[in-house]
Amino acid sequence: MAAPAFDRRRVNGPEESFPPIFIDDERLEPLNSDNKRRDGRASEDLRPIFLTTGLVSQANGSAYIETGNTKIACAVYAPRQLKNTQYSDIGRLNVEVKFAPFSSVRRRAHLRDVEDRTIGQLVHQSLLPAIQLHLFPKSSIDVFITVIENDGLEGCVASASIAASTALADAGIEMDGMVVACCAALYKDRIWMDPVTSERLAARGALLLAGIPALGTITNIWQSGNVTTKEALQCIEVCYAQFKDIHDVVVEAIKQSKRAKEAQNAA
Amino acid sequence: MATLLSRAEKSYIITSLTSKPPLRHDGRGPVDYRLIGLARGDSVAPLANGSAKIRVGGTEVVAAVRLEVEDIDLELDEGRMRCNVTCSPAAYPHLSANQQDDIQKDLTSLLQSTFSPTKSHDSNGDSFTSVMSKSLTILPGRKAWTMYLDAVVLSDAGNVHDVLFLACRAAICDTRVPRTRAVEYAQPSKGSSTRRAGETGGEMDVEEEADIWKTAVQSKRAARAADFELEDTADEGGWLEGRERCPVAVTLNVLPTMHILDATHAEEQAVPLKLVLIYSFATISTQKEGEFMGMRLLGPGQVPMAYLSGLIQEGETYAKQLVSALNVQMEIK
């Protein structure tokens, strides 16, 4: 989507631009010659997750996540006073997602575009059921997510949800449990976990699942493409099976951040 | 109608829903729909290629399909679909303009992502969207119909997702695609050009003209087709291919112990979680299972993992019933 308002104060890129096409890009098939995934993963493997807190020092809580090529920074400012709106007895959750202009193969507009809102909405839905909003009357919880690099849209939403819930915990916001998310794509009769962009383009359907593993509940499902009911249920099962491992990563990151804070206070 | 409920009112609704037997304030059973009113064709939008208006209780949605010719290139050699949802300000009087905009965008992106053809090497081209976009092609790689699906939410008294998809389905099923045939420009034969210079009578010229502008009768077949023309037939065109597979949405409003269908506005506010399932069925008569075209979870509630598969399977049954009821009404086999 083109930016609706043209900002003259910026160095604007050319009106139309195209990404360079390299020779090896031309045949970017998701499978190697020996029928394996390109990055050597097995179908049920996730990309390794790197997660840390305390990236943005001025925010109440923040987190940085890296899964493969996907890199996302998240900052939480909360609780903030809700000004110029009428009284509300529960808090309001705001999620804003912004893709960096250099985050994708095509340059992103510096203003908000439609996709940002869709992704923000998905992260919002993943987090909303977990946060105890009734403890924050008259206030808002603002979550700002910056996608630095994007590889696989569903994976991006999943990683953003994980980073956001870690940042919320870092900010000391009360939640029912940590939210983790995971995605899967269907290619022929097999299920690929955590697909990258080329795999997602080849697949006929994808499913994103977010939930609270500590309670065994689901907070968000998002499915697109054509799959049968049986396949959708299978995808949900395999995504859910990964939740425990992701949860361990998140818990470890929070423990580390707590230790770092204690060390800082002691010094 | 669009008042916000207090906690006491919400609790009252939930208590009566979870009691045994479940009670709804309009006397319906938990999985009963309100009466579905359907109008379609010229009485709704005479200038559209297909249109329909659905009214379920107080929720009213008008959908219309307009076909326009578009130049396409080889990269995108099929017809496209553009969806747009507009919410009448009267439908959401309690929301600010920005919030209404957000609802419009959310509904639009749900429609667009459901109806846009999946561009994957994997799909063997038999999904509903790819069949439909193929039947919108006029000249492969050159011209195709772009399908504009516009829906207007006139009022929302609950269950807007289901009604929106019902209206879109009815409008697409009502759509007639004008018949076309390809036109080919043939090389004028050698003889004609020399004879043209001569002094033969007018009658000969007319015959040669007809020869030069020879038309290829097999539509969509001609290899060197340059343009197309509308066929002069009495009917208004053919139905869209695969229209019986157009999806429906079923929204399950999930409570801890049960779920209800077709919630009213008040029930929607009281019940914290909605599971929207979008299904497409190849044919109702065969036992072939439905195809998922989308699934969304909306609202601040959580659903236990153990319930989820049961909900999805029951959703398929409800969707099947809804489709067969609509097919009877629309006379689709």
XYZ file of C-alpha atoms in Angstrom:
600
model
C 0.000 0.000 0.000
C 1.445 3.318 -0.966
C 1.797 5.937 1.724
C -1.270 8.154 1.573
C 0.599 11.352 2.470
C 3.832 12.166 0.708
C 6.304 13.529 3.213
C 8.488 16.121 1.481
C 10.845 16.501 4.405
C 12.134 12.989 3.925
C 14.457 11.610 1.357
C 11.822 9.606 -0.429
C 12.757 6.620 -2.474
C 11.904 6.475 -6.144
C 8.225 6.107 -6.899
C 8.723 2.643 -8.242
C 11.565 0.368 -7.320
C 12.256 -3.293 -7.763
C 14.406 -5.633 -5.723
C 17.391 -7.052 -7.589
C 16.965 -10.638 -8.732
C 20.002 -12.835 -8.231
C 20.628 -15.975 -10.185
C 20.280 -18.279 -7.180
C 16.988 -16.582 -6.240
C 15.340 -17.691 -9.411
C 14.887 -21.235 -8.334
C 14.233 -20.632 -4.673
C 12.438 -23.843 -4.052
C 11.640 -24.829 -0.519
C 13.071 -28.293 -0.871
C 16.634 -29.371 -1.514
C 17.368 -31.945 -4.165
C 17.242 -34.714 -1.555
C 13.754 -33.650 -0.461
C 14.895 -31.898 2.698
C 14.106 -28.388 3.832
C 16.546 -25.794 2.594
C 18.025 -24.892 5.948
C 18.508 -28.549 6.839
C 15.753 -28.669 9.445
C 13.461 -31.626 9.900
C 9.771 -30.888 9.227
C 8.949 -30.585 12.923
C 11.963 -28.446 13.879
C 11.609 -24.811 14.857
C 14.290 -22.295 14.109
C 16.434 -21.708 17.215
C 15.136 -18.840 19.344
C 17.318 -16.156 20.868
C 15.398 -14.091 23.410
C 16.622 -11.393 25.772
C 15.108 -8.563 27.778
C 16.213 -5.033 28.555
C 16.874 -3.836 25.018
C 15.204 -0.431 25.366
C 16.337 1.211 28.599
C 13.692 3.944 28.705
C 10.771 1.535 28.363
C 9.141 -0.169 31.366
C 9.870 -3.483 29.762
C 11.416 -4.630 26.515
C 12.521 -7.714 24.670
C 14.453 -8.696 21.595
C 13.871 -11.939 19.734
C 15.690 -13.603 16.886
C 14.498 -16.760 15.161
C 16.549 -17.503 12.089
C 16.414 -14.373 9.970
C 13.448 -12.887 11.795
C 14.530 -10.129 14.160
C 12.039 -8.242 16.261
C 12.383 -5.620 18.985
C 9.544 -4.952 21.374
C 9.051 -2.208 23.961
C 6.264 -1.966 26.530
C 5.202 1.293 28.147
C 2.705 0.436 30.847
C 0.637 1.244 32.702
C 0.030 4.694 31.282
C -2.775 7.049 32.113
C -5.589 7.036 29.566
C -6.203 10.675 28.783
C -9.123 12.282 27.001
C -11.243 9.176 26.897
C -14.169 8.360 29.081
C -13.764 6.309 32.239
C -13.196 2.621 31.754
C -12.919 0.129 34.578
C -10.530 -2.130 32.700
C -7.268 -1.265 31.037
C -6.821 -1.003 27.316
C -4.192 -2.899 25.367
C -2.620 -1.108 22.403
C -0.365 -3.011 20.050
C 1.464 -1.207 17.286
C 3.565 -3.057 14.785
C 5.945 -1.310 12.448
C 8.042 -2.904 9.784
C 11.387 -1.198 9.275
C 11.674 0.066 5.675
C 14.541 -2.387 5.124
C 12.822 -5.352 6.798
C 11.516 -7.071 3.686
C 12.619 -7.769 0.140
C 10.546 -4.811 -0.989
C 11.023 -1.485 0.745
C 8.280 -0.739 3.233
C 6.618 2.653 3.437
C 7.696 4.597 6.495
C 4.086 5.307 7.395
C 1.699 2.703 8.767
C 0.293 0.439 6.103
C -2.549 -2.040 6.108
C -0.446 -5.096 6.833
C 0.976 -3.513 9.977
C -2.505 -3.246 11.384
C -3.397 -6.844 10.519
C -0.309 -8.105 12.299
C -0.827 -5.766 15.235
C -4.350 -7.122 15.493
C -3.084 -10.707 15.589
C -0.538 -9.968 18.307
C -3.238 -8.041 20.189
C -5.542 -11.071 20.065
C -2.751 -13.381 21.253
C -1.946 -11.208 24.279
C -5.365 -9.831 25.236
C -6.761 -12.948 26.980
C -3.621 -13.329 29.105
C -3.342 -9.823 30.544
C -5.325 -9.111 33.712
C -6.748 -5.877 32.393
C -9.160 -5.491 35.322
C -6.138 -4.574 37.474
C -5.448 -1.510 35.331
C -8.516 0.739 35.394
C -8.255 4.049 33.544
C -4.929 3.074 32.050
C -3.502 1.785 28.815
C -0.819 -0.763 28.117
C 1.165 0.196 25.046
C 3.170 -2.399 23.181
C 5.401 -1.217 20.349
C 6.858 -3.830 18.052
C 9.504 -3.096 15.442
C 10.229 -5.745 12.871
C 13.862 -5.341 11.915
C 13.957 -8.293 9.576
C 11.100 -10.466 8.411
C 11.286 -14.034 7.161
C 7.904 -15.710 7.076
C 4.860 -13.642 8.005
C 3.281 -16.210 10.322
C 6.603 -16.772 12.047
C 6.892 -13.031 12.420
C 3.556 -12.838 14.236
C 4.517 -15.790 16.437
C 7.881 -14.281 17.353
C 6.310 -10.881 17.956
C 3.789 -12.448 20.357
C 6.537 -14.216 22.284
C 8.648 -11.053 22.478
C 5.659 -8.963 23.548
C 4.656 -11.304 26.374
C 8.283 -11.416 27.584
C 8.452 -7.617 27.493
C 5.154 -7.409 29.402
C 6.571 -9.702 32.090
C 9.721 -7.576 32.141
C 7.533 -4.516 32.730
C 5.814 -6.257 35.634
C 2.348 -6.423 34.069
C 0.211 -9.107 35.703
C -0.716 -11.919 33.336
C -2.435 -15.295 33.655
C 0.646 -16.893 32.158
C 3.269 -16.399 29.493
C 1.913 -16.339 25.954
C 3.836 -18.337 23.409
C 3.003 -18.840 19.752
C 3.968 -21.171 16.990
C 3.073 -21.622 13.341
C 2.942 -24.413 10.801
C 2.498 -24.637 7.042
C 1.022 -27.443 4.979
C 2.907 -28.616 1.950
C 1.437 -31.606 0.133
C 0.827 -34.100 2.922
C 3.449 -32.879 5.343
C 3.510 -30.203 7.978
C 6.399 -27.784 8.182
C 6.869 -26.081 11.495
C 7.905 -22.429 11.604
C 8.031 -21.869 7.826
C 10.289 -19.251 6.258
C 9.025 -17.025 3.429
C 9.908 -19.374 0.570
C 8.276 -22.296 2.343
C 5.168 -20.260 3.104
C 4.821 -19.241 -0.541
C 5.021 -22.854 -1.610
C 2.556 -24.092 0.972
C -1.176 -24.285 0.409
C -2.194 -23.250 3.911
C -0.782 -22.062 7.188
C -1.886 -21.952 10.774
C -0.794 -19.826 13.682
C -1.536 -20.903 17.237
C -0.964 -18.827 20.368
C -1.699 -19.904 23.898
C -0.721 -20.095 27.525
C 1.058 -23.430 28.059
C 0.948 -23.044 31.845
C -2.855 -23.159 31.765
C -3.263 -25.321 28.681
C -5.416 -22.715 26.972
C -5.446 -21.211 23.503
C -5.664 -17.462 22.982
C -5.415 -17.108 19.223
C -5.848 -19.202 16.109
C -5.305 -17.820 12.674
C -5.577 -20.059 9.663
C -5.420 -19.172 5.998
C -5.350 -21.145 2.777
C -7.159 -24.364 2.012
C -6.859 -27.292 4.375
C -9.219 -30.001 5.522
C -10.537 -30.190 9.061
C -8.314 -33.146 9.827
C -5.210 -31.337 8.633
C -6.119 -28.216 10.611
C -6.478 -30.294 13.760
C -3.130 -31.967 13.062
C -1.478 -28.562 12.680
C -2.968 -27.451 15.980
C -1.643 -30.592 17.657
C 1.930 -30.203 16.398
C 2.008 -26.493 17.220
C 0.718 -27.206 20.689
C 3.386 -29.867 21.180
C 6.080 -27.213 20.700
C 4.615 -24.844 23.274
C 6.485 -26.347 26.238
C 9.904 -25.880 24.661
C 9.175 -22.282 23.683
C 7.819 -21.641 27.164
C 11.116 -22.867 28.649
C 13.038 -20.387 26.484
C 10.781 -17.533 27.621
C 11.068 -18.491 31.298
C 14.857 -18.672 31.035
C 14.983 -15.181 29.496
C 12.853 -13.752 32.306
C 14.952 -15.441 34.982
C 18.068 -13.962 33.428
C 16.558 -10.503 33.341
C 15.617 -10.817 37.005
C 19.152 -11.849 37.935
C 20.554 -8.913 35.961
C 18.210 -6.495 37.727
C 19.154 -7.876 41.147
C 22.837 -7.569 40.350
C 22.255 -3.978 39.286
C 20.406 -3.175 42.500
C 23.115 -4.780 44.640
C 25.861 -2.765 42.982
C -29.927 -1.712 20.515
C -26.297 -0.819 20.639
C -26.060 -0.019 24.310
C -23.130 -1.215 26.339
C -23.975 -3.703 29.047
C -23.066 -3.481 32.696
C -21.358 -6.326 34.516
C -24.649 -7.318 36.159
C -26.388 -7.610 32.789
C -23.558 -9.667 31.327
C -23.587 -11.982 34.312
C -27.376 -12.374 33.955
C -27.000 -13.445 30.320
C -24.175 -15.885 31.066
C -26.000 -17.428 34.039
C -29.089 -18.109 31.967
C -27.018 -19.519 29.097
C -25.121 -21.906 31.350
C -28.231 -23.034 33.240
C -29.889 -26.339 32.388
C -31.660 -26.172 29.998
C -29.872 -23.181 28.463
C -32.071 -20.107 28.131
C -31.724 -17.336 25.594
C -33.805 -14.224 25.946
C -35.468 -14.698 22.557
C -36.342 -18.320 23.306
C -34.016 -19.948 20.771
C -32.011 -23.079 21.425
C -28.253 -22.647 21.772
C -27.471 -23.602 18.174
C -30.529 -22.078 16.476
C -30.162 -19.280 13.992
C -32.551 -16.390 13.826
C -34.689 -16.263 10.681
C -32.510 -15.664 7.646
C -34.097 -13.326 5.130
C -32.652 -13.310 1.618
C -33.250 -11.001 -1.315
C -31.147 -11.095 -4.442
C -30.829 -10.008 -8.018
C -32.154 -6.817 -9.529
C -34.291 -5.948 -6.535
C -31.138 -5.286 -4.513
C -28.629 -3.658 -6.863
C -29.813 -3.508 -10.484
C -26.505 -2.217 -11.857
C -24.371 -4.957 -10.317
C -23.578 -8.283 -11.971
C -24.796 -10.030 -8.877
C -26.143 -8.828 -5.587
C -27.850 -10.007 -2.460
C -29.139 -8.705 0.801
C -29.263 -10.830 3.918
C -31.100 -9.974 7.073
C -30.665 -12.074 10.195
C -32.564 -10.590 13.087
C -31.466 -6.974 13.166
C -28.213 -7.568 11.296
C -28.395 -6.528 7.695
C -25.689 -6.777 5.043
C -25.889 -5.927 1.349
C -23.262 -7.407 -0.951
C -22.786 -6.744 -4.654
C -20.431 -8.089 -7.287
C -19.273 -5.956 -10.157
C -17.120 -7.308 -12.980
C -14.735 -5.017 -14.812
C -12.307 -5.807 -17.597
C -8.677 -5.468 -16.653
C -5.434 -5.817 -18.584
C -3.336 -8.536 -17.065
C 0.157 -9.773 -17.764
C 1.604 -13.237 -17.895
C 2.711 -13.085 -14.291
C -0.884 -12.828 -13.187
C -2.813 -14.619 -15.864
C -6.141 -14.982 -14.111
C -8.939 -12.816 -12.905
C -8.569 -11.149 -9.572
C -10.864 -10.436 -6.721
C -10.995 -7.235 -4.735
C -13.055 -7.126 -1.584
C -14.220 -4.157 0.352
C -16.447 -3.860 3.384
C -18.076 -0.613 4.413
C -19.851 -0.206 7.704
C -22.672 2.260 7.800
C -22.156 4.722 10.670
C -25.664 3.819 11.786
C -24.502 0.262 12.479
C -22.027 1.348 15.146
C -23.355 4.603 16.621
C -21.423 4.143 19.872
C -18.032 3.910 18.182
C -15.796 6.730 17.062
C -14.928 7.164 13.390
C -11.503 5.609 13.945
C -12.913 2.525 15.610
C -15.419 2.108 12.777
C -12.557 2.352 10.322
C -10.757 -0.402 12.185
C -13.798 -2.687 12.046
C -14.101 -2.049 8.313
C -10.459 -2.856 7.773
C -10.645 -6.038 9.823
C -13.693 -7.316 7.940
C -12.150 -6.339 4.604
C -8.911 -8.156 5.333
C -10.838 -11.244 6.446
C -12.810 -11.284 3.172
C -9.795 -10.499 1.033
C -7.620 -13.180 2.586
C -10.397 -15.743 2.200
C -11.175 -14.957 -1.409
C -7.795 -14.115 -2.892
C -6.430 -17.085 -4.816
C -3.553 -18.840 -3.134
C -0.448 -18.502 -5.259
C 1.340 -21.692 -4.408
C 3.109 -24.338 -6.410
C 1.482 -26.888 -4.202
C -2.225 -26.303 -4.703
C -3.241 -28.447 -7.625
C -5.555 -25.712 -8.823
C -8.769 -27.198 -7.563
C -9.458 -24.890 -4.650
C -12.527 -22.696 -4.863
C -10.565 -19.489 -5.346
C -8.389 -20.820 -8.155
C -11.342 -22.370 -10.010
C -13.216 -19.117 -9.726
C -10.350 -16.929 -10.863
C -9.789 -19.209 -13.840
C -13.377 -18.785 -14.929
C -12.887 -15.013 -14.799
C -10.188 -15.147 -17.460
C -11.179 -13.701 -20.840
C -7.931 -13.971 -22.798
C -5.216 -15.841 -20.916
C -2.300 -13.524 -20.158
C -4.070 -10.487 -21.611
C -7.486 -9.693 -20.268
C -9.585 -10.878 -17.394
C -12.556 -9.823 -15.342
C -11.663 -8.239 -12.056
C -14.294 -9.068 -9.527
C -15.154 -6.306 -7.121
C -17.010 -7.653 -4.114
C -18.421 -4.809 -2.071
C -20.355 -5.372 1.106
C -22.126 -2.802 3.219
C -23.026 -3.548 6.821
C -26.242 -1.601 7.255
C -26.863 -2.600 10.840
C -25.191 -4.894 13.295
C -27.312 -6.685 15.864
C -24.776 -9.411 16.459
C -23.114 -12.135 14.415
C -21.842 -9.823 11.692
C -19.226 -12.290 10.400
C -21.742 -15.007 9.531
C -24.149 -12.590 7.906
C -21.359 -10.916 5.935
C -20.217 -14.224 4.483
C -23.793 -15.306 3.774
C -24.387 -12.083 1.847
C -21.127 -12.458 -0.086
C -21.929 -16.073 -0.892
C -25.404 -15.172 -2.105
C -24.036 -12.307 -4.223
C -21.354 -14.493 -5.803
C -23.890 -17.252 -6.493
C -26.132 -14.644 -8.102
C -23.357 -13.327 -10.360
C -23.523 -13.903 -14.096
C -20.355 -13.550 -16.136
C -21.021 -12.122 -19.623
C -20.137 -14.588 -22.360
C -17.182 -13.570 -24.492
C -15.324 -14.903 -27.476
C -11.854 -14.170 -28.682
C -11.253 -12.189 -31.870
C -8.294 -12.900 -34.087
C -6.989 -10.636 -36.819
C -5.973 -12.765 -39.782
C -3.405 -11.723 -42.388
C -5.199 -10.546 -45.482
C -4.528 -13.026 -48.268
C -2.151 -11.979 -51.078
C -4.820 -11.905 -53.715
C -7.091 -9.532 -51.930
C -4.600 -6.702 -51.688
C -3.879 -6.750 -55.427
C -7.530 -7.002 -56.264
C -8.341 -4.132 -53.899
C -6.410 -1.822 -56.189
C -8.473 -2.949 -59.140
C -11.855 -1.671 -60.305
C -14.090 -4.494 -59.111
C -17.501 -3.718 -57.678
C -18.491 -2.931 -54.136
C -19.904 -6.379 -53.495
C -16.466 -7.948 -53.707
C -15.003 -5.504 -51.206
C -17.540 -6.404 -48.594
C -16.671 -10.051 -48.910
C -12.974 -9.325 -48.521
C -13.640 -7.233 -45.429
C -15.363 -10.173 -43.857
C -12.372 -12.310 -44.663
C -9.863 -9.919 -43.154
C -11.707 -9.569 -39.880
C -12.173 -13.271 -39.472
C -13.206 -14.145 -35.991
C -12.113 -17.192 -34.127
C -15.279 -18.753 -32.857
C -13.771 -20.924 -30.157
C -13.702 -18.572 -27.236
C -10.635 -18.517 -25.005
C -8.961 -20.919 -27.395
C -7.487 -18.705 -30.077
C -3.729 -18.659 -29.743
C -3.119 -15.296 -31.358
C -6.268 -13.688 -30.064
C -5.967 -9.936 -30.049
C -9.184 -8.856 -28.466
C -12.558 -10.172 -27.429
C -16.147 -9.372 -28.060
C -19.299 -9.986 -26.118
C -21.408 -12.794 -27.454
C -24.850 -11.785 -28.538
C -26.952 -14.159 -26.521
C -30.333 -13.795 -24.947
C -29.261 -14.625 -21.404
C -27.130 -12.362 -19.287
C -24.222 -14.778 -19.104
C -23.140 -17.883 -17.285
C -22.858 -18.604 -13.616
C -19.453 -18.412 -12.012
C -17.718 -21.732 -12.087
C -17.537 -23.443 -8.732
C -20.032 -21.068 -7.180
C -21.502 -23.851 -5.051
C -18.152 -24.043 -3.270
C -18.258 -20.446 -2.118
C -17.492 -20.442 1.615
C -19.695 -19.704 4.605
C -18.637 -18.576 8.032
C -19.931 -19.990 11.284
C -19.226 -18.138 14.510
C -19.207 -20.180 17.687
C -19.531 -18.033 20.783
C -17.641 -20.067 23.312
C -18.510 -20.325 26.995
C -16.634 -22.675 29.346
C -19.281 -25.400 29.200
C -21.152 -24.768 25.966
C -21.272 -22.647 22.849
C -24.027 -20.733 21.096
C -24.547 -19.837 17.474
C -25.838 -16.601 15.992
C -25.421 -14.498 19.123
C -27.331 -11.253 19.432
C -25.514 -8.028 20.181
C -26.110 -8.400 23.919
C -24.963 -12.015 23.963
C -21.849 -11.080 22.012
C -20.887 -8.585 24.683
C -21.470 -11.074 27.492
C -19.685 -14.048 25.924
C -15.958 -13.326 25.848
C -14.796 -15.469 22.961
C -15.767 -15.986 19.322
C -14.401 -18.723 17.100
C -15.007 -17.873 13.444
C -14.742 -20.860 11.108
C -14.871 -20.397 7.344
C -15.747 -23.509 5.395
C -16.149 -24.404 1.753
C -17.983 -27.558 0.654
C -17.456 -29.205 -2.713
C -20.863 -30.863 -2.715
C -23.209 -31.326 0.132
C -24.617 -34.654 -0.951
C -21.357 -36.597 -0.804
C -19.741 -37.319 2.509
C -16.557 -35.570 1.462
C -15.353 -33.384 4.292
C -15.332 -29.637 4.028
C -12.361 -27.486 3.293
C -11.171 -24.887 5.767
C -10.642 -21.501 4.239
C -9.977 -19.633 7.432
C -10.176 -19.756 11.169
C -10.037 -16.883 13.639
C -10.304 -16.571 17.380
C -11.624 -13.209 18.537
C -12.179 -11.705 21.963
C -10.570 -11.617 25.386
C -11.418 -15.173 26.484
C -9.299 -18.315 26.438
C -10.342 -21.721 25.162
C -8.855 -24.872 26.713
C -6.864 -26.910 24.232
C -8.929 -29.999 25.057
C -12.186 -28.379 23.804
C -10.809 -26.975 20.614
C -11.002 -29.998 18.334
C -14.577 -30.722 19.441
C -15.584 -27.151 18.652
C -14.026 -27.278 15.210
C -15.729 -30.541 14.341
C -19.110 -29.315 15.503
C -18.540 -26.111 13.560
C -18.235 -28.154 10.386
C -21.636 -29.760 11.000
C -23.276 -26.382 11.527
C -21.615 -24.967 8.415
C -22.872 -27.917 6.369
C -26.442 -27.344 7.539
C -26.171 -23.651 6.778
C -24.846 -24.270 3.277
C -27.513 -26.794 2.397
C -30.243 -24.455 3.634
C -28.819 -21.610 1.564
C -28.418 -23.815 -1.503
C -32.077 -24.791 -1.368
C -33.039 -21.136 -1.146
C -30.751 -20.151 -4.008
C -31.644 -23.198 -6.126
C -28.048 -24.382 -6.356
C -27.500 -28.051 -6.865
